[in-house]
Tab-separated table of C-alpha atoms and ligand atoms in Angstrom:
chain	number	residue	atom	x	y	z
A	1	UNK	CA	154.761	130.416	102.407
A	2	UNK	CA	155.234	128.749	105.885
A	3	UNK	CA	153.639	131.095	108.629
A	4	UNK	CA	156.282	133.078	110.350
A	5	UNK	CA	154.384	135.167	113.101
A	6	UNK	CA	150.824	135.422	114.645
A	7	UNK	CA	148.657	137.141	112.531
A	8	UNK	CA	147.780	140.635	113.878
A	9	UNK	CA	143.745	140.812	114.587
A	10	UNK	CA	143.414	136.930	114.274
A	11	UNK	CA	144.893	136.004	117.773
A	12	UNK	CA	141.777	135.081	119.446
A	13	UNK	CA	141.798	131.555	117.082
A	14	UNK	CA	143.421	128.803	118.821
A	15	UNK	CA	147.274	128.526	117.701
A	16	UNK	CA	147.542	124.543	116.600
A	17	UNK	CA	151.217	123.814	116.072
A	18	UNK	CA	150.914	120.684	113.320
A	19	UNK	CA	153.669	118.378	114.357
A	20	UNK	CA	154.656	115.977	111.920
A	21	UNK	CA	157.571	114.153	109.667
A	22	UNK	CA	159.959	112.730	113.010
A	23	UNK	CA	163.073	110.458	113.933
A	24	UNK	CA	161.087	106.682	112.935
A	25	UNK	CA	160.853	104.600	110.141
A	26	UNK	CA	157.544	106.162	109.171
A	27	UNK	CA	158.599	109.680	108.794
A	28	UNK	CA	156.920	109.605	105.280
A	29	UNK	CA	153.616	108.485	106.279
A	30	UNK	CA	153.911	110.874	109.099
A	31	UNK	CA	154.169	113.488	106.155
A	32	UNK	CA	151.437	112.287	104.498
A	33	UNK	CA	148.774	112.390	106.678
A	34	UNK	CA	149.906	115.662	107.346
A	35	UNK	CA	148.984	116.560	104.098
A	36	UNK	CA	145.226	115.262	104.606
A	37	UNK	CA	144.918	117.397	107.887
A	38	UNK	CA	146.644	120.558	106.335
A	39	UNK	CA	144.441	120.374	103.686
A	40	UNK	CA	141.368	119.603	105.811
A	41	UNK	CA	141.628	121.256	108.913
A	42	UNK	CA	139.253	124.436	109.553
A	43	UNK	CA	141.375	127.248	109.191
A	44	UNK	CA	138.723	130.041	109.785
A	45	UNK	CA	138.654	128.115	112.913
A	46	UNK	CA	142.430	127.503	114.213
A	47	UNK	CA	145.670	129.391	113.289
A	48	UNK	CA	147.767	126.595	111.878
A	49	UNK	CA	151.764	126.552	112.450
A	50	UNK	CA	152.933	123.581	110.759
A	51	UNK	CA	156.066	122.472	112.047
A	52	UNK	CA	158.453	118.930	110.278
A	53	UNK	CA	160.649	117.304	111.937
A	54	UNK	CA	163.448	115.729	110.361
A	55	UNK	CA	165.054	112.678	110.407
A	56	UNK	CA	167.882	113.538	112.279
A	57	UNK	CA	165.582	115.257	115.137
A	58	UNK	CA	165.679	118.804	114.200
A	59	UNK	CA	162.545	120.842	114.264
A	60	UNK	CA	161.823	123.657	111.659
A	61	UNK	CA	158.895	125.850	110.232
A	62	UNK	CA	157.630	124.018	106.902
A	63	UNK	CA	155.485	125.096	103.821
A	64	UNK	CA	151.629	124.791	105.105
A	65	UNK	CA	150.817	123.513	101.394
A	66	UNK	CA	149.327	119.999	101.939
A	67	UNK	CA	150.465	119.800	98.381
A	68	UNK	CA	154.482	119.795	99.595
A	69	UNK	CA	153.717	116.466	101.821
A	70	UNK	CA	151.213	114.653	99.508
A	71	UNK	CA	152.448	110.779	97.956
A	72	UNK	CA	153.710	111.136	94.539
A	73	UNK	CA	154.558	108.102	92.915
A	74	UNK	CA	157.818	107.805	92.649
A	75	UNK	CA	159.047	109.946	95.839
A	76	UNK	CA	158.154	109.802	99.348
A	77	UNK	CA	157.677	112.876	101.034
A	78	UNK	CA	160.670	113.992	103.651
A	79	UNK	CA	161.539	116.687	106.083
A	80	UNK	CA	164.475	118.571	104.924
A	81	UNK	CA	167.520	119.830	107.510
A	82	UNK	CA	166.568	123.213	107.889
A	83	UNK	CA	168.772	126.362	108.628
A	84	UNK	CA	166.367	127.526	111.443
A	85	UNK	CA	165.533	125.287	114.047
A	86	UNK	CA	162.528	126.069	115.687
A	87	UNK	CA	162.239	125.068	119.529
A	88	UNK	CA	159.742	124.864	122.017
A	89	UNK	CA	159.644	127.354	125.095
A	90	UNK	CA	157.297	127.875	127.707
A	91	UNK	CA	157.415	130.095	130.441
A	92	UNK	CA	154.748	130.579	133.154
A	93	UNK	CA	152.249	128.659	131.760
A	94	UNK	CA	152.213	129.811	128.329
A	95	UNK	CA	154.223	128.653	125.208
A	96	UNK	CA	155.942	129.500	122.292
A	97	UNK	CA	157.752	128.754	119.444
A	98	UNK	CA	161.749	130.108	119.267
A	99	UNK	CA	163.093	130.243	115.961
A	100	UNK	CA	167.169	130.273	115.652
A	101	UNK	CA	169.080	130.230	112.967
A	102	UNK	CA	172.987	130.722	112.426
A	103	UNK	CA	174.401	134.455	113.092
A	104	UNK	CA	171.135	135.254	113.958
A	105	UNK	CA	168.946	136.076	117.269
A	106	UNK	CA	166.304	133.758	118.701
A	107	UNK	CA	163.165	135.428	117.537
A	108	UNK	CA	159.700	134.195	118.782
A	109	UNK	CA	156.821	132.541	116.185
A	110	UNK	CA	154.385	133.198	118.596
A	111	UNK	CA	152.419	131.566	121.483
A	112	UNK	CA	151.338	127.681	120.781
A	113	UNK	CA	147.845	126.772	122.776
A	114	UNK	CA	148.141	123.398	121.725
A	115	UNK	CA	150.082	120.474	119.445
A	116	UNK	CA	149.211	118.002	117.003
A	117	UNK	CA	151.396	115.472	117.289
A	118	UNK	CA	150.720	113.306	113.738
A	119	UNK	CA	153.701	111.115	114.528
A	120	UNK	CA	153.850	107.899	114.358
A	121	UNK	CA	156.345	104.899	115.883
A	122	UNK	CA	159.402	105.872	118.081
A	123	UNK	CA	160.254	109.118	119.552
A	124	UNK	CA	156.453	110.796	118.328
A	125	UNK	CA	154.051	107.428	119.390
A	126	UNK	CA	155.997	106.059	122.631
A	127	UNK	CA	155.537	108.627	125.032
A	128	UNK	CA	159.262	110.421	124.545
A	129	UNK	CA	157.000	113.516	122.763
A	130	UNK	CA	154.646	113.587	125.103
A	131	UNK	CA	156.676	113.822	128.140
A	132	UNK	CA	158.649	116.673	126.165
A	133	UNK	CA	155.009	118.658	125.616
A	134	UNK	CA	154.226	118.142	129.014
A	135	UNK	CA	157.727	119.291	130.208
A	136	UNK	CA	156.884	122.561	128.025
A	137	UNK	CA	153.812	122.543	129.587
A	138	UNK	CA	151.822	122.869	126.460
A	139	UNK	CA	148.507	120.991	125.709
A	140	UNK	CA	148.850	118.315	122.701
A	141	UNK	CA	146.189	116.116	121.051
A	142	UNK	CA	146.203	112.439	121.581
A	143	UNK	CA	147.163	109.913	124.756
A	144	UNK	CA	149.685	111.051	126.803
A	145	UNK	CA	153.080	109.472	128.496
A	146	UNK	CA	152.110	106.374	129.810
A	147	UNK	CA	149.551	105.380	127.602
A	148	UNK	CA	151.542	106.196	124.355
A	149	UNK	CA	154.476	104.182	125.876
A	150	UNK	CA	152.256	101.273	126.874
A	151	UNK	CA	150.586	101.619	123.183
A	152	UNK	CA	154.163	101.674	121.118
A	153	UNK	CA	155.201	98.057	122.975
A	154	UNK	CA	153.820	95.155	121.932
A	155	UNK	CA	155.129	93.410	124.581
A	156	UNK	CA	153.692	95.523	127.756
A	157	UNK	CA	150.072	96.713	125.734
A	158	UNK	CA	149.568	92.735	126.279
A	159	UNK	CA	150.423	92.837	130.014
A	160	UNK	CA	148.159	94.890	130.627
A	161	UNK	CA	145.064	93.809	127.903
A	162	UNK	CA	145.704	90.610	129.984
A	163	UNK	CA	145.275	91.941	133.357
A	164	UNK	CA	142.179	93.885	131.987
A	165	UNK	CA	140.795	90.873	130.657
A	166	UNK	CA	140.955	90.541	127.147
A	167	UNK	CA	142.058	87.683	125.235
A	168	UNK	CA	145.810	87.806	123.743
A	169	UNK	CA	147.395	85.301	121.538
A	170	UNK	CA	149.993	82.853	122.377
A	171	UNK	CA	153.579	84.628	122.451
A	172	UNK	CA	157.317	85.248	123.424
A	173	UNK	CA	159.606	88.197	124.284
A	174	UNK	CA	162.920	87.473	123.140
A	175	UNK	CA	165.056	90.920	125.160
A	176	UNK	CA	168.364	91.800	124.396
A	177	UNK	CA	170.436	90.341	126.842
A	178	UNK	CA	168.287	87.345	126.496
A	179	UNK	CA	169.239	87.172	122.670
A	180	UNK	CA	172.739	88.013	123.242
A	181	UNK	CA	173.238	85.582	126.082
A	182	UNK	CA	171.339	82.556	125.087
A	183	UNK	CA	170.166	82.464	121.550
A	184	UNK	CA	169.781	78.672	121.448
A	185	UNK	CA	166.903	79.328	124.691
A	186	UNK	CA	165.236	81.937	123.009
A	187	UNK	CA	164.631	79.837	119.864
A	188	UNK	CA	163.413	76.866	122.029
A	189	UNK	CA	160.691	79.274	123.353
A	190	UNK	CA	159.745	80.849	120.378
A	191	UNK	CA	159.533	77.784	118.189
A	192	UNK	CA	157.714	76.182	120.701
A	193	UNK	CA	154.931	78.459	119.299
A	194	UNK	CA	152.290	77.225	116.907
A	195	UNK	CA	153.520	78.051	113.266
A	196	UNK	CA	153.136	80.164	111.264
A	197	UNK	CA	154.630	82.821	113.454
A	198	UNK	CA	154.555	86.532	113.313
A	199	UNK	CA	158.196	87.667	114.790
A	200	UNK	CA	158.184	91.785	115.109
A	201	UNK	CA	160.050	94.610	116.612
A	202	UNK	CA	158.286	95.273	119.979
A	203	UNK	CA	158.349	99.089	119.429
A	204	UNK	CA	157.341	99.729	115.400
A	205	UNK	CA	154.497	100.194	113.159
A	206	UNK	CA	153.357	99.960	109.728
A	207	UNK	CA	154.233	96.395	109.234
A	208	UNK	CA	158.219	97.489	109.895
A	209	UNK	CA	160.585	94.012	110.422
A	210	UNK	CA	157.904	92.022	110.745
A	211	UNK	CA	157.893	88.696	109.369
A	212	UNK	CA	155.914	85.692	109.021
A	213	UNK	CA	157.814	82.583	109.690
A	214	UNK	CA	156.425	79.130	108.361
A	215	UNK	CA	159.402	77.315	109.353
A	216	UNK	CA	162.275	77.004	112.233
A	217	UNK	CA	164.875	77.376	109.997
A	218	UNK	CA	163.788	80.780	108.994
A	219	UNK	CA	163.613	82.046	112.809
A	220	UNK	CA	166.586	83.267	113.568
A	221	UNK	CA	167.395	85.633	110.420
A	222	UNK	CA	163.600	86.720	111.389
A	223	UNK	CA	164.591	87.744	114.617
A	224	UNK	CA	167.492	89.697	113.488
A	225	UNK	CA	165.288	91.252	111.034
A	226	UNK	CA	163.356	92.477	113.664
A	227	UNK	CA	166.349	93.418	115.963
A	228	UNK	CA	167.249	95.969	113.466
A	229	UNK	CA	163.965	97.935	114.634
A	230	UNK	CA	164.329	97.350	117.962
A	231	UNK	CA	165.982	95.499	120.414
A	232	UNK	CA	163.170	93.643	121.662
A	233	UNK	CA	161.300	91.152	119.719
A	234	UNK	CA	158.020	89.521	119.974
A	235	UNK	CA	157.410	86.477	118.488
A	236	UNK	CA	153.672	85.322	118.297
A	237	UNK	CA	151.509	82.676	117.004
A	238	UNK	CA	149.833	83.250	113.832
A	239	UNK	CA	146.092	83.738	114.292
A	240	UNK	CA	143.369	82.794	111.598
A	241	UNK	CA	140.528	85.119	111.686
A	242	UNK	CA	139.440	88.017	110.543
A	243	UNK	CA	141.318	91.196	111.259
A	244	UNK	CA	138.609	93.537	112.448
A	245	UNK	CA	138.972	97.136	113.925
A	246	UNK	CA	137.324	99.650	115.804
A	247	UNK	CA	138.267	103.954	115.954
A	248	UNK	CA	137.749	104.877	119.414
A	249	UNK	CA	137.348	109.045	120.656
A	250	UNK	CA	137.767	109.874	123.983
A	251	UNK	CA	134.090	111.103	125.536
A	252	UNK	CA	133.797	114.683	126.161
A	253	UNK	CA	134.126	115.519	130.134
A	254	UNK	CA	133.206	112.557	132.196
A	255	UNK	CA	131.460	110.564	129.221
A	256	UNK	CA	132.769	107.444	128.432
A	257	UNK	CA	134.763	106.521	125.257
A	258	UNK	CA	132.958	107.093	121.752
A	259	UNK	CA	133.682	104.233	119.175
A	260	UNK	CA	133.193	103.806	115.624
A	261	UNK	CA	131.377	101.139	113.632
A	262	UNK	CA	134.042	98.228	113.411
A	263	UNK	CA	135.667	97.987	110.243
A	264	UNK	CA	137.362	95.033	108.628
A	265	UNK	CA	140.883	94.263	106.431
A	266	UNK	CA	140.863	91.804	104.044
A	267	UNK	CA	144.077	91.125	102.268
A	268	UNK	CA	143.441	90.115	98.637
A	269	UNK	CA	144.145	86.684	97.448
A	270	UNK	CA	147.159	86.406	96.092
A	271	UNK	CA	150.826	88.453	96.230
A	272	UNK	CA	150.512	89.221	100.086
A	273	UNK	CA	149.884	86.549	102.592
A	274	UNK	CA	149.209	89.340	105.471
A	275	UNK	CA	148.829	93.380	105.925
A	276	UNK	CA	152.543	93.721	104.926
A	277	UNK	CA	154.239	97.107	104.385
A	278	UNK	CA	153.231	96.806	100.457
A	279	UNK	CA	149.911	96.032	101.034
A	280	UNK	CA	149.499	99.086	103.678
A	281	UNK	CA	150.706	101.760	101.789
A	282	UNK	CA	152.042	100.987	98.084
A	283	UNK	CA	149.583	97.971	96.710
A	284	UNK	CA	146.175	99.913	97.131
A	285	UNK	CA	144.720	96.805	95.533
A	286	UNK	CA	145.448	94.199	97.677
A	287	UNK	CA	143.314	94.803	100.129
A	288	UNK	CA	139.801	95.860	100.952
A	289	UNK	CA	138.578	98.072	103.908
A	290	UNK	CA	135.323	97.860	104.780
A	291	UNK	CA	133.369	99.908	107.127
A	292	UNK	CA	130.666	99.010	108.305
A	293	UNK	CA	132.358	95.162	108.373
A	294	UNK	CA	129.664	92.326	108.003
A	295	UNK	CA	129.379	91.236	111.536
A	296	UNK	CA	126.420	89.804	113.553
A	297	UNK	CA	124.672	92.467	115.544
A	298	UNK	CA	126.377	91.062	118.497
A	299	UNK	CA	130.051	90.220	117.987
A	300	UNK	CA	129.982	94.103	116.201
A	301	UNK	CA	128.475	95.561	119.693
A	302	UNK	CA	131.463	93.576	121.693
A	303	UNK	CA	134.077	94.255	119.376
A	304	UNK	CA	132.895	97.348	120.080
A	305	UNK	CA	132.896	97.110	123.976
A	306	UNK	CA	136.370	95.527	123.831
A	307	UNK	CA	137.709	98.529	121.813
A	308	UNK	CA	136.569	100.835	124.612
A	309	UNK	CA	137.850	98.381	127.544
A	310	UNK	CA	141.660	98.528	126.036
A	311	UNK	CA	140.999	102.105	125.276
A	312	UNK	CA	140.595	102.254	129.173
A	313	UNK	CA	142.983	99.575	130.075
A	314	UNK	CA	146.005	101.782	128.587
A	315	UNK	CA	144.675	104.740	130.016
A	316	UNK	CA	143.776	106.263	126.741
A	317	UNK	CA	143.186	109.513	125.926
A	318	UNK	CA	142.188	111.384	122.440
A	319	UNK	CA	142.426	108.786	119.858
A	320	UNK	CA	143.042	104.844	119.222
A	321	UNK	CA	142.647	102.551	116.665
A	322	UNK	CA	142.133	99.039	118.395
A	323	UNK	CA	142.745	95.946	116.227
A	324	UNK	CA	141.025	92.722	116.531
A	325	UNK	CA	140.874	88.696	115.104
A	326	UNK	CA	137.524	87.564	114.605
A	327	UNK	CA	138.330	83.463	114.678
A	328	UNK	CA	136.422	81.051	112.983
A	329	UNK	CA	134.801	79.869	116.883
A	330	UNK	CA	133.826	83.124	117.679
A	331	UNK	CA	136.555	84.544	119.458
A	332	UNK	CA	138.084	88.065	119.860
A	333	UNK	CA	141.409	88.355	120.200
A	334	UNK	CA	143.607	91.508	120.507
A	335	UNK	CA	146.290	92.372	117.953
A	336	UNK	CA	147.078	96.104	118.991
A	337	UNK	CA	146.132	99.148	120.397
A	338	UNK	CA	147.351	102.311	118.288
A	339	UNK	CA	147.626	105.590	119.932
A	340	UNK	CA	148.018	107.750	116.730
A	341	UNK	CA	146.564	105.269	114.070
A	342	UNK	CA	147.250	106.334	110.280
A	343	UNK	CA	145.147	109.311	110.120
A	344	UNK	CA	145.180	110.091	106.453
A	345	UNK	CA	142.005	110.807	104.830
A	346	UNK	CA	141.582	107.146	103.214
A	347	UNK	CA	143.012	105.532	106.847
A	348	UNK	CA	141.182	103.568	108.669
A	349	UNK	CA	140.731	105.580	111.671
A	350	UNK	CA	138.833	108.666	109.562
A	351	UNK	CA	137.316	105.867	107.704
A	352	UNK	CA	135.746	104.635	110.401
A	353	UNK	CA	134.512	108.164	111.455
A	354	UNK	CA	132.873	109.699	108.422
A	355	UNK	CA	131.178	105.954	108.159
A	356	UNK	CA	129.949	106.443	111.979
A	357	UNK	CA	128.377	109.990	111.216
A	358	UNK	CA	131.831	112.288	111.970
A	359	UNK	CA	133.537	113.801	108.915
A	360	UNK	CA	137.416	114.176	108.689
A	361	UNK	CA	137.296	117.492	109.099
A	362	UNK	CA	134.983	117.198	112.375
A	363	UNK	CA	137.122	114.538	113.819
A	364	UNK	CA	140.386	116.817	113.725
A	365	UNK	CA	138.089	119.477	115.042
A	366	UNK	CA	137.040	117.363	117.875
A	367	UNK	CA	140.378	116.187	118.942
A	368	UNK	CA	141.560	119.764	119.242
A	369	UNK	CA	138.855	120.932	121.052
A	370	UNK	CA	139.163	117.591	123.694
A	371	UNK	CA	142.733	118.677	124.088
A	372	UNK	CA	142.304	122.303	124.714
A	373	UNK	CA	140.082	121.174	127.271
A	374	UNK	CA	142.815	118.963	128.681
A	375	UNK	CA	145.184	120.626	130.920
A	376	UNK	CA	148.810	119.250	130.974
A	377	UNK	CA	150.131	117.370	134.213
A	378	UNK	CA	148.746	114.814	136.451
A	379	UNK	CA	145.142	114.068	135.425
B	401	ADP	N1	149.692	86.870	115.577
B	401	ADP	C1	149.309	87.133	114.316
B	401	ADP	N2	148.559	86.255	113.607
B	401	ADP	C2	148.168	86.502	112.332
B	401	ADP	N3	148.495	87.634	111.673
B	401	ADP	C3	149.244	88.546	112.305
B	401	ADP	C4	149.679	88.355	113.657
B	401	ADP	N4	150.378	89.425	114.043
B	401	ADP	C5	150.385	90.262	112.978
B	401	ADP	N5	149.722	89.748	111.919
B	401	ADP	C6	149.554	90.387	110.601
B	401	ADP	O1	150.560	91.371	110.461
B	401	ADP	C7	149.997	92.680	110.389
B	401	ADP	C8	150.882	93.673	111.108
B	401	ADP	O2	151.061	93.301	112.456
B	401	ADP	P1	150.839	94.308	113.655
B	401	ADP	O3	151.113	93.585	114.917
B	401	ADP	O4	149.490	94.910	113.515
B	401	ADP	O5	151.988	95.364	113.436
B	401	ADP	P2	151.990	96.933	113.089
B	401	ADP	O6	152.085	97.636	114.393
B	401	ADP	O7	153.220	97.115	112.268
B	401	ADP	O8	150.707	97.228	112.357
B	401	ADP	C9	148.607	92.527	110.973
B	401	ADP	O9	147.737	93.513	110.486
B	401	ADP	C10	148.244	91.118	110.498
B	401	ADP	O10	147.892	91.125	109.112
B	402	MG	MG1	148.818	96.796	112.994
């Protein structure tokens, strides 16, 4: 049964309001790493709310059983439309949750000390939910406007890796207008690239319209592909090398960024030529995560470095996962930064932490507690 008030007597543990489900593309893996955290966060230790959003935006109380969000074969979890929409409200520094439902009065769910935002891609990842939480003034886990939005485009996280100074491939923005106004231009630049090329929605995740393009021909319906994401495309060259990442935790006061051993992806042979949609999330067997990843002593320790460096260069805060190529002459380039990496209990990101000495249930505990600490605002 989905909780519907404070508990009486149990008020003094922090109120965590589990956000999850949302308006992208990956609403379902949204759901099911809110499952893993449901099912592993320390309830003797926080009062967990856990509220879905659905597809179309609205915001209800759902069932706390992790079991309700889980990946069964054949269906992928979803956040049903609701009869009750539950909204945020804050009022002199304090927040709650406002249920309403049809022919009947607002009534409260109780005060909210702080959000879990497990969202990923658009309108949860970008920035848009964060300025909302701060708005409410309520504390959430995770980076916050700018770094989120910076994080979510693949087009400005390389500005400003760049300006930081660390290496990005070769690559193209192809806007809107651009598109729409020259096409012919747009191609010229982008197939000016060396091939194979990876052509992707600026602003999605989990592999979403992404393709890899081995010929000119095939550029165009590639772009389109990825137009249906998002407006703005970025077409890059492929890189060989190994794709290597590091989880990176925000340091507790004025310590610097923690971060993980580096862990590695390695796509199978065969079926998928690169970390596709099918190879993320349905073919578990066609590919291998490693953690530690074999790495000399002293690419690991940069990689490591690096990780920490665009942690700081987006203004991180909370959590990223920061993805690497390891090329065959030693170099390491920068895929991605992500602000709210998969965070299931077989992701990457956890992974990395129970292989580094922090258990899943520690890590959630962690981020909490760094975001209670955190006041909302300028910072
Ligand atoms: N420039 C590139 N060169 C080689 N492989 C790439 C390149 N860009 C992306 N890929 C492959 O595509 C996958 C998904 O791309 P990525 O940019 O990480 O998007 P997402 O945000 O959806 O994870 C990567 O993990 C990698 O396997
Ligand atoms: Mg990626």
């Amino acid at each position: 049964m989905p909780t519907t008030a404070e508990e009486p007597g149990r008020a003094a543990r922090p109120r965590v309001a589990v956000l999850f489900g949302g308006r992208s593309s990956e609403h379902a893996v949204s759901c099911v790493t809110a499952a893993g955290v449901l099912q592993a966060i320390d309830t003797a230790k926080y009062d967990v709310v856990p509220i879905g959003i659905a597809k179309n935006g609205q915001w209800s109380l759902v069932d706390a059983d992790p079991a309700s969000w889980s990946l069964r074969s054949s269906t992928l979890p979803e956040v049903a439309v609701s009869d009750d929409s539950v909204v945020l409200s804050s009022q002199d520094g304090s927040s709650e949750l406002v249920a309403h439902g049809p022919g009947s009065l607002p009534r409260s769910l109780g005060r909210i000390d702080v959000v879990l935002p497990l969202l990923h891609g658009p309108f949860g990842e970008d920035g848009t939910l964060q300025g909302l939480l701060e708005m409410a003034d309520v504390r959430y886990v995770g980076a916050g406007v700018l770094a989120s939005a910076v994080g979510m485009d693949k087009h400005y996280m390389k500005v400003v890796f760049a300006a930081a100074g660390l290496e990005v491939g070769p690559y193209e923005v192809i806007t809107d207008r651009q598109w729409r106004r020259d096409p012919q231009a747009c191609l010229a630049r982008a197939g000016a690239l060396d091939f194979p090329l990876f052509v992707k929605p600026a602003r999605a995740g989990s592999s979403m319209g992404i393709t890899r393009v081995t010929d000119p021909a095939q550029l165009p319906a590639a772009i389109e592909a990825a137009r249906l994401h998002d407006p703005k495309v970025v077409v890059e060259a492929g890189i060989t090398g190994r794709e290597i990442e590091v989880a990176v935790l925000q340091g507790r006061g004025t310590q610097d960024p923690r971060t993980s051993q580096p862990g590695e992806i390695a796509v199978r042979d065969g079926g998928h030529e690169w970390y596709d949609f099918e190879a993320k999330y349905v073919d578990g067997a066609a590919v291998d995560l490693s953690c530690p990843a074999d790495l000399p002593a002293d690419i690991s320790a940069r990689v490591r470095d690096l990780a920490g460096a665009a942690f700081e260069a987006v203004g991180g805060e909370g959590l990223s996962r920061v993805d690497f190529f390891y090329t065959q002459d030693g170099k390491l380039i920068i895929n991605e930064i992500n602000t709210m990496p998969g965070f299931t209990p077989v992701s990457m990101y956890p992974q990395m932490w129970a292989k580094s000495g922090l258990p899943y249930t520690e890590l959630i505990d962690e981020l909490i507690t760094l975001a209670l600490q955190r006041p909302t605002g300028l910072r």
